[in-house]
PDB file of C-alpha atoms in Angstrom:
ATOM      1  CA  UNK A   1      53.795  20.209  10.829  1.00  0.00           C
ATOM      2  CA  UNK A   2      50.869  21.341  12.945  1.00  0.00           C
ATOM      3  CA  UNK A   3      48.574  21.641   9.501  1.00  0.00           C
ATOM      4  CA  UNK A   4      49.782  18.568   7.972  1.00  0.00           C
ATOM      5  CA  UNK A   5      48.647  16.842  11.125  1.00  0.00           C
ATOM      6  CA  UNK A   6      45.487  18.552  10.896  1.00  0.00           C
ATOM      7  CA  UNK A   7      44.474  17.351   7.449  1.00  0.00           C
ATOM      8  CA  UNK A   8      45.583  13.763   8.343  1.00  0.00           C
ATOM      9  CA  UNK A   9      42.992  14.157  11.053  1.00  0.00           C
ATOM     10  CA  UNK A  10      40.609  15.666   9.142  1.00  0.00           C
ATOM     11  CA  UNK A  11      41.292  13.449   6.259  1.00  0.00           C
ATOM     12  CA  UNK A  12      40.992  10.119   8.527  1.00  0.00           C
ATOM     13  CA  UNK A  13      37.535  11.784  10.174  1.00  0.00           C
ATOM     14  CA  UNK A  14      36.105  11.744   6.476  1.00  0.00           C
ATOM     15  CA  UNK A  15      37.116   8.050   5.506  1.00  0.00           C
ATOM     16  CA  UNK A  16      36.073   6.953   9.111  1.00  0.00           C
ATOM     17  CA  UNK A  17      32.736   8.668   8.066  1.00  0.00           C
ATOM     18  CA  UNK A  18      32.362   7.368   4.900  1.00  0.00           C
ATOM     19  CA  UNK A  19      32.649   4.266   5.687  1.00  0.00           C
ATOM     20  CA  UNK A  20      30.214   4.061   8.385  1.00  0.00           C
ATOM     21  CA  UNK A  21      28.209   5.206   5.888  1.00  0.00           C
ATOM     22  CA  UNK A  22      28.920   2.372   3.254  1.00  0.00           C
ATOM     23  CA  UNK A  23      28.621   0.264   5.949  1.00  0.00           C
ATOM     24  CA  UNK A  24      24.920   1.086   7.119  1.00  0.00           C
ATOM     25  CA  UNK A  25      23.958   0.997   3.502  1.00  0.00           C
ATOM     26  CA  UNK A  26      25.375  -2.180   3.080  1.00  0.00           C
ATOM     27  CA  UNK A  27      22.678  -3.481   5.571  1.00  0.00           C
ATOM     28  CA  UNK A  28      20.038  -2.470   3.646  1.00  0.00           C
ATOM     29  CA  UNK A  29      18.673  -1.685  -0.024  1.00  0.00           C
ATOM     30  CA  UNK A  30      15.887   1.594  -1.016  1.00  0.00           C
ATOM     31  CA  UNK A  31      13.934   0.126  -3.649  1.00  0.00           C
ATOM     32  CA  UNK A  32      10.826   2.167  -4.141  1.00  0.00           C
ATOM     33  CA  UNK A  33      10.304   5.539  -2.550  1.00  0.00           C
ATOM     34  CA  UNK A  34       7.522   6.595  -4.906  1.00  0.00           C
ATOM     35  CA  UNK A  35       9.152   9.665  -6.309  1.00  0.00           C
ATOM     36  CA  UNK A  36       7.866  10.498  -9.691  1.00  0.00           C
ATOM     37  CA  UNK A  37       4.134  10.326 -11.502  1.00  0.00           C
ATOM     38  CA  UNK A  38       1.755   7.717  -9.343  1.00  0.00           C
ATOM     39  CA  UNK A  39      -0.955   6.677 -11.352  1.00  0.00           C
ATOM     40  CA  UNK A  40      -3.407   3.690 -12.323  1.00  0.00           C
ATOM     41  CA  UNK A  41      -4.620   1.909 -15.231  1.00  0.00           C
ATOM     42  CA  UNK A  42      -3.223   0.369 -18.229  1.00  0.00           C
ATOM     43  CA  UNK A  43      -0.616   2.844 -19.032  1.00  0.00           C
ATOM     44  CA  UNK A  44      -0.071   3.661 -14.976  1.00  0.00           C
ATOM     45  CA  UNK A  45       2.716   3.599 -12.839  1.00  0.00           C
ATOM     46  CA  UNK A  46       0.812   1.252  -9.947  1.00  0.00           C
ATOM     47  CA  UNK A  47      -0.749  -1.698 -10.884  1.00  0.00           C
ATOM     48  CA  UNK A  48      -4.458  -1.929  -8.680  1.00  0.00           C
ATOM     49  CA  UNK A  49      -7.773  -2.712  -9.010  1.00  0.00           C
ATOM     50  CA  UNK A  50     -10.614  -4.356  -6.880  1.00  0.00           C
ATOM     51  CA  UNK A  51     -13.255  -7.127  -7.033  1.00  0.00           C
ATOM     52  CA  UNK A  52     -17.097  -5.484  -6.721  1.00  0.00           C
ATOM     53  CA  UNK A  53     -18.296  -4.031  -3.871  1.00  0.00           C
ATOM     54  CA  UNK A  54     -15.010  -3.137  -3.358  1.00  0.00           C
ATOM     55  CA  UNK A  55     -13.335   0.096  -4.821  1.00  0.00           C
ATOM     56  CA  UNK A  56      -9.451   1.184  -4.744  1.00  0.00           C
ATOM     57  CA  UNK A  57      -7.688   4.658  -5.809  1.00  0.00           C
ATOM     58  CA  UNK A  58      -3.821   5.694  -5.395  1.00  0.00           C
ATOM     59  CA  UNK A  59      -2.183   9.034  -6.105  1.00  0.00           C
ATOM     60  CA  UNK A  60       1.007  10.879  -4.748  1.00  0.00           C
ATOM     61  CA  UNK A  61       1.004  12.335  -1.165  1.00  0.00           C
ATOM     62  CA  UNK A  62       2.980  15.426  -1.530  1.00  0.00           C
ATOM     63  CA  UNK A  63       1.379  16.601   2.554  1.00  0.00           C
ATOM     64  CA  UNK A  64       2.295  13.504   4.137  1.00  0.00           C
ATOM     65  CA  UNK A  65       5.324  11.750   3.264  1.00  0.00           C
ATOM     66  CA  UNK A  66       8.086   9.969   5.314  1.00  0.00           C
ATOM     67  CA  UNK A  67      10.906   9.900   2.741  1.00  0.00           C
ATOM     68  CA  UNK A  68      11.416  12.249  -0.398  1.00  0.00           C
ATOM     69  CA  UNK A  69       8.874  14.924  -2.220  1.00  0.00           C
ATOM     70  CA  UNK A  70       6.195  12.059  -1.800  1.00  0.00           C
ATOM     71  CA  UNK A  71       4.139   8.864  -1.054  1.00  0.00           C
ATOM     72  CA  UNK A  72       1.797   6.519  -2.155  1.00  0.00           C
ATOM     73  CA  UNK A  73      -2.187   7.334  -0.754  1.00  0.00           C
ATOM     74  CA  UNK A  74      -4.073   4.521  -1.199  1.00  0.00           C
ATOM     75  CA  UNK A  75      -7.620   4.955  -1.233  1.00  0.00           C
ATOM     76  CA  UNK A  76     -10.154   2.325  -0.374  1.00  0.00           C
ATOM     77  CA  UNK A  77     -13.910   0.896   0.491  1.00  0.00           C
ATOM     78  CA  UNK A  78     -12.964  -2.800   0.870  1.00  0.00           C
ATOM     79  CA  UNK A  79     -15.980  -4.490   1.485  1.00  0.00           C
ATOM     80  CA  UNK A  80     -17.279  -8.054   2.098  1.00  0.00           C
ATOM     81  CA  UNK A  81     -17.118 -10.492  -0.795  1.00  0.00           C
ATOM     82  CA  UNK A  82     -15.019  -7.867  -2.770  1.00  0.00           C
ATOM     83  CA  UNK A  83     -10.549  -7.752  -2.769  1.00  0.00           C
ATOM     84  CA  UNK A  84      -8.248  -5.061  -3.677  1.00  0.00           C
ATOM     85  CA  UNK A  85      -4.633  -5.098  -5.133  1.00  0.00           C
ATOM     86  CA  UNK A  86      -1.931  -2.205  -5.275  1.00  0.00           C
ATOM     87  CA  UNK A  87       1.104  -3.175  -6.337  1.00  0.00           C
ATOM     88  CA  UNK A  88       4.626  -2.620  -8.050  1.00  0.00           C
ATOM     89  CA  UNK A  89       6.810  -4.723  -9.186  1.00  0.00           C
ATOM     90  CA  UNK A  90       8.073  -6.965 -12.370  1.00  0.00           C
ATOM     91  CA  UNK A  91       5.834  -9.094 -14.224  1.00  0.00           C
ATOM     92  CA  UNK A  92       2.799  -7.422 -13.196  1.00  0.00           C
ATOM     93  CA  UNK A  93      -0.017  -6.804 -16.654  1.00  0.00           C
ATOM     94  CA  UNK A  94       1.226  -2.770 -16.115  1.00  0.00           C
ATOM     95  CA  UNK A  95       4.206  -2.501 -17.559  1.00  0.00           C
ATOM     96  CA  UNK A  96       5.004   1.330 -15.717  1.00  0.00           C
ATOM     97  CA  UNK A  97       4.765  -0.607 -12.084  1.00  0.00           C
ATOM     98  CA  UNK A  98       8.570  -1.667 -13.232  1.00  0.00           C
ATOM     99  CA  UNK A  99       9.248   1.283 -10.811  1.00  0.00           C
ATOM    100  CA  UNK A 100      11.616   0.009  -8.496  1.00  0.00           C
ATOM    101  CA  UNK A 101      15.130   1.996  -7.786  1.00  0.00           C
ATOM    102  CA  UNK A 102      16.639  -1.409  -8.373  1.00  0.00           C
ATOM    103  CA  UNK A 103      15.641  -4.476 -10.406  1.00  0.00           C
ATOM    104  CA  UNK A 104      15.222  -7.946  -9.123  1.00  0.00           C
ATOM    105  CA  UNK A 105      17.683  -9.122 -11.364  1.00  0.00           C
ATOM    106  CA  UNK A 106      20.375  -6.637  -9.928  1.00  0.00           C
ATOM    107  CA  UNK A 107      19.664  -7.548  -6.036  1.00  0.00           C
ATOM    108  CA  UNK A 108      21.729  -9.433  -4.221  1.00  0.00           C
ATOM    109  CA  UNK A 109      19.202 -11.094  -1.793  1.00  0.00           C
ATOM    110  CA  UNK A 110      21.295 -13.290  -0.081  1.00  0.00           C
ATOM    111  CA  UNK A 111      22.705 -10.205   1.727  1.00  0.00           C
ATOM    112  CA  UNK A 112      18.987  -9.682   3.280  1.00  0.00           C
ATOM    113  CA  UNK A 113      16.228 -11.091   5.347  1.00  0.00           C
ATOM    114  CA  UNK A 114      13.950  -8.623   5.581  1.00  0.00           C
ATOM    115  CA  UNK A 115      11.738  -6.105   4.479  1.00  0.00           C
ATOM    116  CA  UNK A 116      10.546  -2.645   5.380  1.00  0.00           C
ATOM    117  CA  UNK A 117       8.491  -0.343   4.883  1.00  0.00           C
ATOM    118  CA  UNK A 118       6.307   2.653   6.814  1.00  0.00           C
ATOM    119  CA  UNK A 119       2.794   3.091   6.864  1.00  0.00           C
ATOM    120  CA  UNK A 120       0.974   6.565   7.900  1.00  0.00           C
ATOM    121  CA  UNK A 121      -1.648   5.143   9.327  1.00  0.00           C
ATOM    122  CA  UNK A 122      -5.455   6.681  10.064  1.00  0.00           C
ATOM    123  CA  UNK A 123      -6.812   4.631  12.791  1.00  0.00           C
ATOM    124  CA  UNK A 124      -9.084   2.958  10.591  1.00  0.00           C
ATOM    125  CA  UNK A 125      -8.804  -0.262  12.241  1.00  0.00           C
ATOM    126  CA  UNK A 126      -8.663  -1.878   8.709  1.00  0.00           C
ATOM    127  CA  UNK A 127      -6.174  -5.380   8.214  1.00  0.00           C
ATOM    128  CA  UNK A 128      -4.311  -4.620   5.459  1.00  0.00           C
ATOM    129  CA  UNK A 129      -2.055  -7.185   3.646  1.00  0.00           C
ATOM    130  CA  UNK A 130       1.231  -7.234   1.996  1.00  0.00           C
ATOM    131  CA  UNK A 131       2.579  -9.630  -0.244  1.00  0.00           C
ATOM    132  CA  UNK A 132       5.708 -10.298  -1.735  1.00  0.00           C
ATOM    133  CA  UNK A 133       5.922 -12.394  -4.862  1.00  0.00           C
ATOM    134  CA  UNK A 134       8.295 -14.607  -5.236  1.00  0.00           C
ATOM    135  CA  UNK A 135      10.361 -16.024  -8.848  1.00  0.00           C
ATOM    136  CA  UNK A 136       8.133 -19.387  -8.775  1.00  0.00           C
ATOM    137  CA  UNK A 137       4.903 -16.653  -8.898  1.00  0.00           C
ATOM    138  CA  UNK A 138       3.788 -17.629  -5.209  1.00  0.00           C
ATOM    139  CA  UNK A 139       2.423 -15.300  -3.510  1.00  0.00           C
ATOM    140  CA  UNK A 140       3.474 -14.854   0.293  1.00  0.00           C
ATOM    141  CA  UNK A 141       1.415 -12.987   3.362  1.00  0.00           C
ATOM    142  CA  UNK A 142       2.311 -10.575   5.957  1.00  0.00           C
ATOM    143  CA  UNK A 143      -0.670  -8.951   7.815  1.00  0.00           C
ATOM    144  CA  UNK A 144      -0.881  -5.827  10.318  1.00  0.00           C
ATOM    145  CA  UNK A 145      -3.959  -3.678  11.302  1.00  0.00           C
ATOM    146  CA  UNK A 146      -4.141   0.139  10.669  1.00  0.00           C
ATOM    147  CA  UNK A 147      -5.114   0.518  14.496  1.00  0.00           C
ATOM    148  CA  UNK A 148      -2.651   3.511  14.286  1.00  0.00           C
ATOM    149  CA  UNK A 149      -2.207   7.296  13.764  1.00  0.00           C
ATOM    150  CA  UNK A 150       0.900   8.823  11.783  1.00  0.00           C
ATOM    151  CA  UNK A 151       3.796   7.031  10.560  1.00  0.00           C
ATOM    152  CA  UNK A 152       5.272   3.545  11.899  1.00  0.00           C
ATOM    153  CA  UNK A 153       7.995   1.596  10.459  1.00  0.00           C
ATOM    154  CA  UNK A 154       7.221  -2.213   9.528  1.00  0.00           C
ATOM    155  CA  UNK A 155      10.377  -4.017   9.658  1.00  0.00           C
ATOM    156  CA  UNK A 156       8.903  -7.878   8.662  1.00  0.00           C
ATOM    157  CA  UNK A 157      11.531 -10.884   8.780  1.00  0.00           C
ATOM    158  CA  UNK A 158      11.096 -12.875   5.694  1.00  0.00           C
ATOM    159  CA  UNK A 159      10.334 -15.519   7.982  1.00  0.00           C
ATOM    160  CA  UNK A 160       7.378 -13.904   9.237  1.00  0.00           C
ATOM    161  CA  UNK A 161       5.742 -14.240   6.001  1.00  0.00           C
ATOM    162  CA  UNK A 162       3.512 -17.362   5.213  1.00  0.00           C
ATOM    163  CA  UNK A 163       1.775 -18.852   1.568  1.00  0.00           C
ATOM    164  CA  UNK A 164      -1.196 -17.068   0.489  1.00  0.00           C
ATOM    165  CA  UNK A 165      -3.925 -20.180   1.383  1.00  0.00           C
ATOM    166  CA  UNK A 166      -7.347 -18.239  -0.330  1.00  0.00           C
ATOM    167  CA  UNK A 167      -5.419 -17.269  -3.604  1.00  0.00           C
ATOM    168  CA  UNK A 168      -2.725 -18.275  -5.432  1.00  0.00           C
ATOM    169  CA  UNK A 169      -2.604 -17.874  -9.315  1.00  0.00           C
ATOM    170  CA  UNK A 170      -2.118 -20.897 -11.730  1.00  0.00           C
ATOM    171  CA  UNK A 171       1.451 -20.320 -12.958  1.00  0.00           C
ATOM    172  CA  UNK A 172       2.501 -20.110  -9.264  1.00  0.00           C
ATOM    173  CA  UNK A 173       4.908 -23.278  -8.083  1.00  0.00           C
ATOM    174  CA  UNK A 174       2.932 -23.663  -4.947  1.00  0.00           C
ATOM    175  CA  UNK A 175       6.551 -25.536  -3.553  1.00  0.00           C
ATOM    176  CA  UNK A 176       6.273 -23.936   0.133  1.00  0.00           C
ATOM    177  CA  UNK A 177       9.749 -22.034  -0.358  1.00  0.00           C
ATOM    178  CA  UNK A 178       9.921 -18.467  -0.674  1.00  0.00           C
ATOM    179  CA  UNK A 179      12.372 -18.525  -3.722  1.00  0.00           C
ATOM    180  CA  UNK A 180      14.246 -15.688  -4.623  1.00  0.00           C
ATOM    181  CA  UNK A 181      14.271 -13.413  -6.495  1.00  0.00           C
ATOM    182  CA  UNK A 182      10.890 -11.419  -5.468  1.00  0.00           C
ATOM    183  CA  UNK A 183       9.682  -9.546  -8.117  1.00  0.00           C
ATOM    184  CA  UNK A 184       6.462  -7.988  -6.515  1.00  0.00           C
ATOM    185  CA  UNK A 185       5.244  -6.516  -3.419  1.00  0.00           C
ATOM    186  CA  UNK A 186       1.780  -5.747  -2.836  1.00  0.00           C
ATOM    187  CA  UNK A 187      -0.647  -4.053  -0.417  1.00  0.00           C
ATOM    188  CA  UNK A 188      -4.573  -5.073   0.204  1.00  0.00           C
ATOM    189  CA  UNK A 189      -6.673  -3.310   2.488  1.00  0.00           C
ATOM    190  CA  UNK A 190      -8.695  -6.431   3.489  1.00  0.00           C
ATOM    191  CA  UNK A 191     -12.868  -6.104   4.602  1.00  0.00           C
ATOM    192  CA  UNK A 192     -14.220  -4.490   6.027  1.00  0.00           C
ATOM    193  CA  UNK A 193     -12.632  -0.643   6.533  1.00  0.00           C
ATOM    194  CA  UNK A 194     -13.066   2.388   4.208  1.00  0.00           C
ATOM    195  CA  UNK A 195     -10.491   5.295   4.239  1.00  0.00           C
ATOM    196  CA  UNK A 196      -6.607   5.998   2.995  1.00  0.00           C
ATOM    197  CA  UNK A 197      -3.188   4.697   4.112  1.00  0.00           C
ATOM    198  CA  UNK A 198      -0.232   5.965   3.065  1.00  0.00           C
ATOM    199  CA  UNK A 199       3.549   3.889   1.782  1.00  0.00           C
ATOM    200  CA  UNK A 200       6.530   4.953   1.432  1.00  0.00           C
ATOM    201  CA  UNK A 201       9.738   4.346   1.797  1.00  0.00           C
ATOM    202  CA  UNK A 202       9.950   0.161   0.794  1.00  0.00           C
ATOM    203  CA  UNK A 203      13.623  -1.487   1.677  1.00  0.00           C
ATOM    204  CA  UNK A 204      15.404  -4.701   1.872  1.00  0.00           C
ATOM    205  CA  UNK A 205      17.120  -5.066   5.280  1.00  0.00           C
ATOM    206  CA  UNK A 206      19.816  -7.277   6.699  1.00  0.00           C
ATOM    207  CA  UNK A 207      18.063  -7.663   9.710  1.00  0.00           C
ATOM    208  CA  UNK A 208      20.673  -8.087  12.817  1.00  0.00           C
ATOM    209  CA  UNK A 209      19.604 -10.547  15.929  1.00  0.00           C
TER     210      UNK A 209
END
């Protein structure tokens, strides 16, 4: 009697666990850790580039990383009268960036309102941008200053995000209306600041309050 009553404890103690755990994920969604080859170029896994004077690099972090084996190191100079773009994502001109853990298509973003991600951050005192693309192609701002050392969550309300008003590209809908579902993010270390950041760890939240 005694060990039947045991496992029932033990067995209830395991459900009770597991679905705290279902829960908690249920609040939010992994999808890009940056596990896996990081490269640039054509046939790359990371879509970036940058306007002259400005110059841009990326490569796996396998020293400094928040979540998994690695991150993304980004690598800039962004100077005046030049831009920089590092991104992933679907619908980008490099096909590999179609690196997220889960597709746009396959999201569910009704269940979210945020997004996070963490930065290792060098003090550079550089404003970096990140953008989120959304299905009608507009692109949509978030800014935050690498005025920091080591590694600091970002957890951005989709609210908090406003329309790109330098850039937008031609196809974009320009409506006003973050439409989902995004198929990009993007990061931009803006002029002036020269140095590396480091991502990792990108997720969808169901941010509560």
């Amino acid at each position: 009697m005694r060990l039947a009553r045991a496992l029932l404890i033990s067995l209830f103690f395991v459900l009770a666990v597991a679905c705290y755990g279902f829960a908690q994920s249920s609040d939010e969604l992994l999808i890009d850790d940056f596990e896996g080859p990081i490269s640039s170029g054509p046939d790359g896994t990371v879509d970036c580039g940058a306007g002259s004077p400005s110059s841009v690099s990326v490569e796996a972090a396998k020293d400094i990383k928040y979540h998994g084996e690695q991150s993304l190191k980004i690598n800039f100079d962004a100077q005046s009268g030049g831009y920089i773009w590092v991104s992933r994502g679907y619908g980008l001109d490099v096909k590999g960036a179609e690196a997220w853990l889960v597709a746009p298509k396959d999201i569910d973003f009704g269940k979210f309102n945020a997004v996070s991600f963490w930065v290792y951050g060098t003090n550079t005192n550089t404003p970096v941008a990140l953008d989120l693309v959304d299905s009608g192609f507009e692109y949509w701002r978030y800014m935050f200053t690498d005025d920091f050392n080591g590694w600091k969550e970002f957890l951005v309300p989709f609210s908090d995000f406003f329309p790109r008003g330098d850039w937008q590209p031609e196809k974009s809908d320009k409506n006003g209306e973050l439409n989902m579902p995004i198929n990009i993010f993007q990061f931009e270390p803006r002029p002036v600041g020269k140095g590396s950041i480091y991502i990792d760890y990108v997720r969808l939240v169901n941010k509560k309050g």
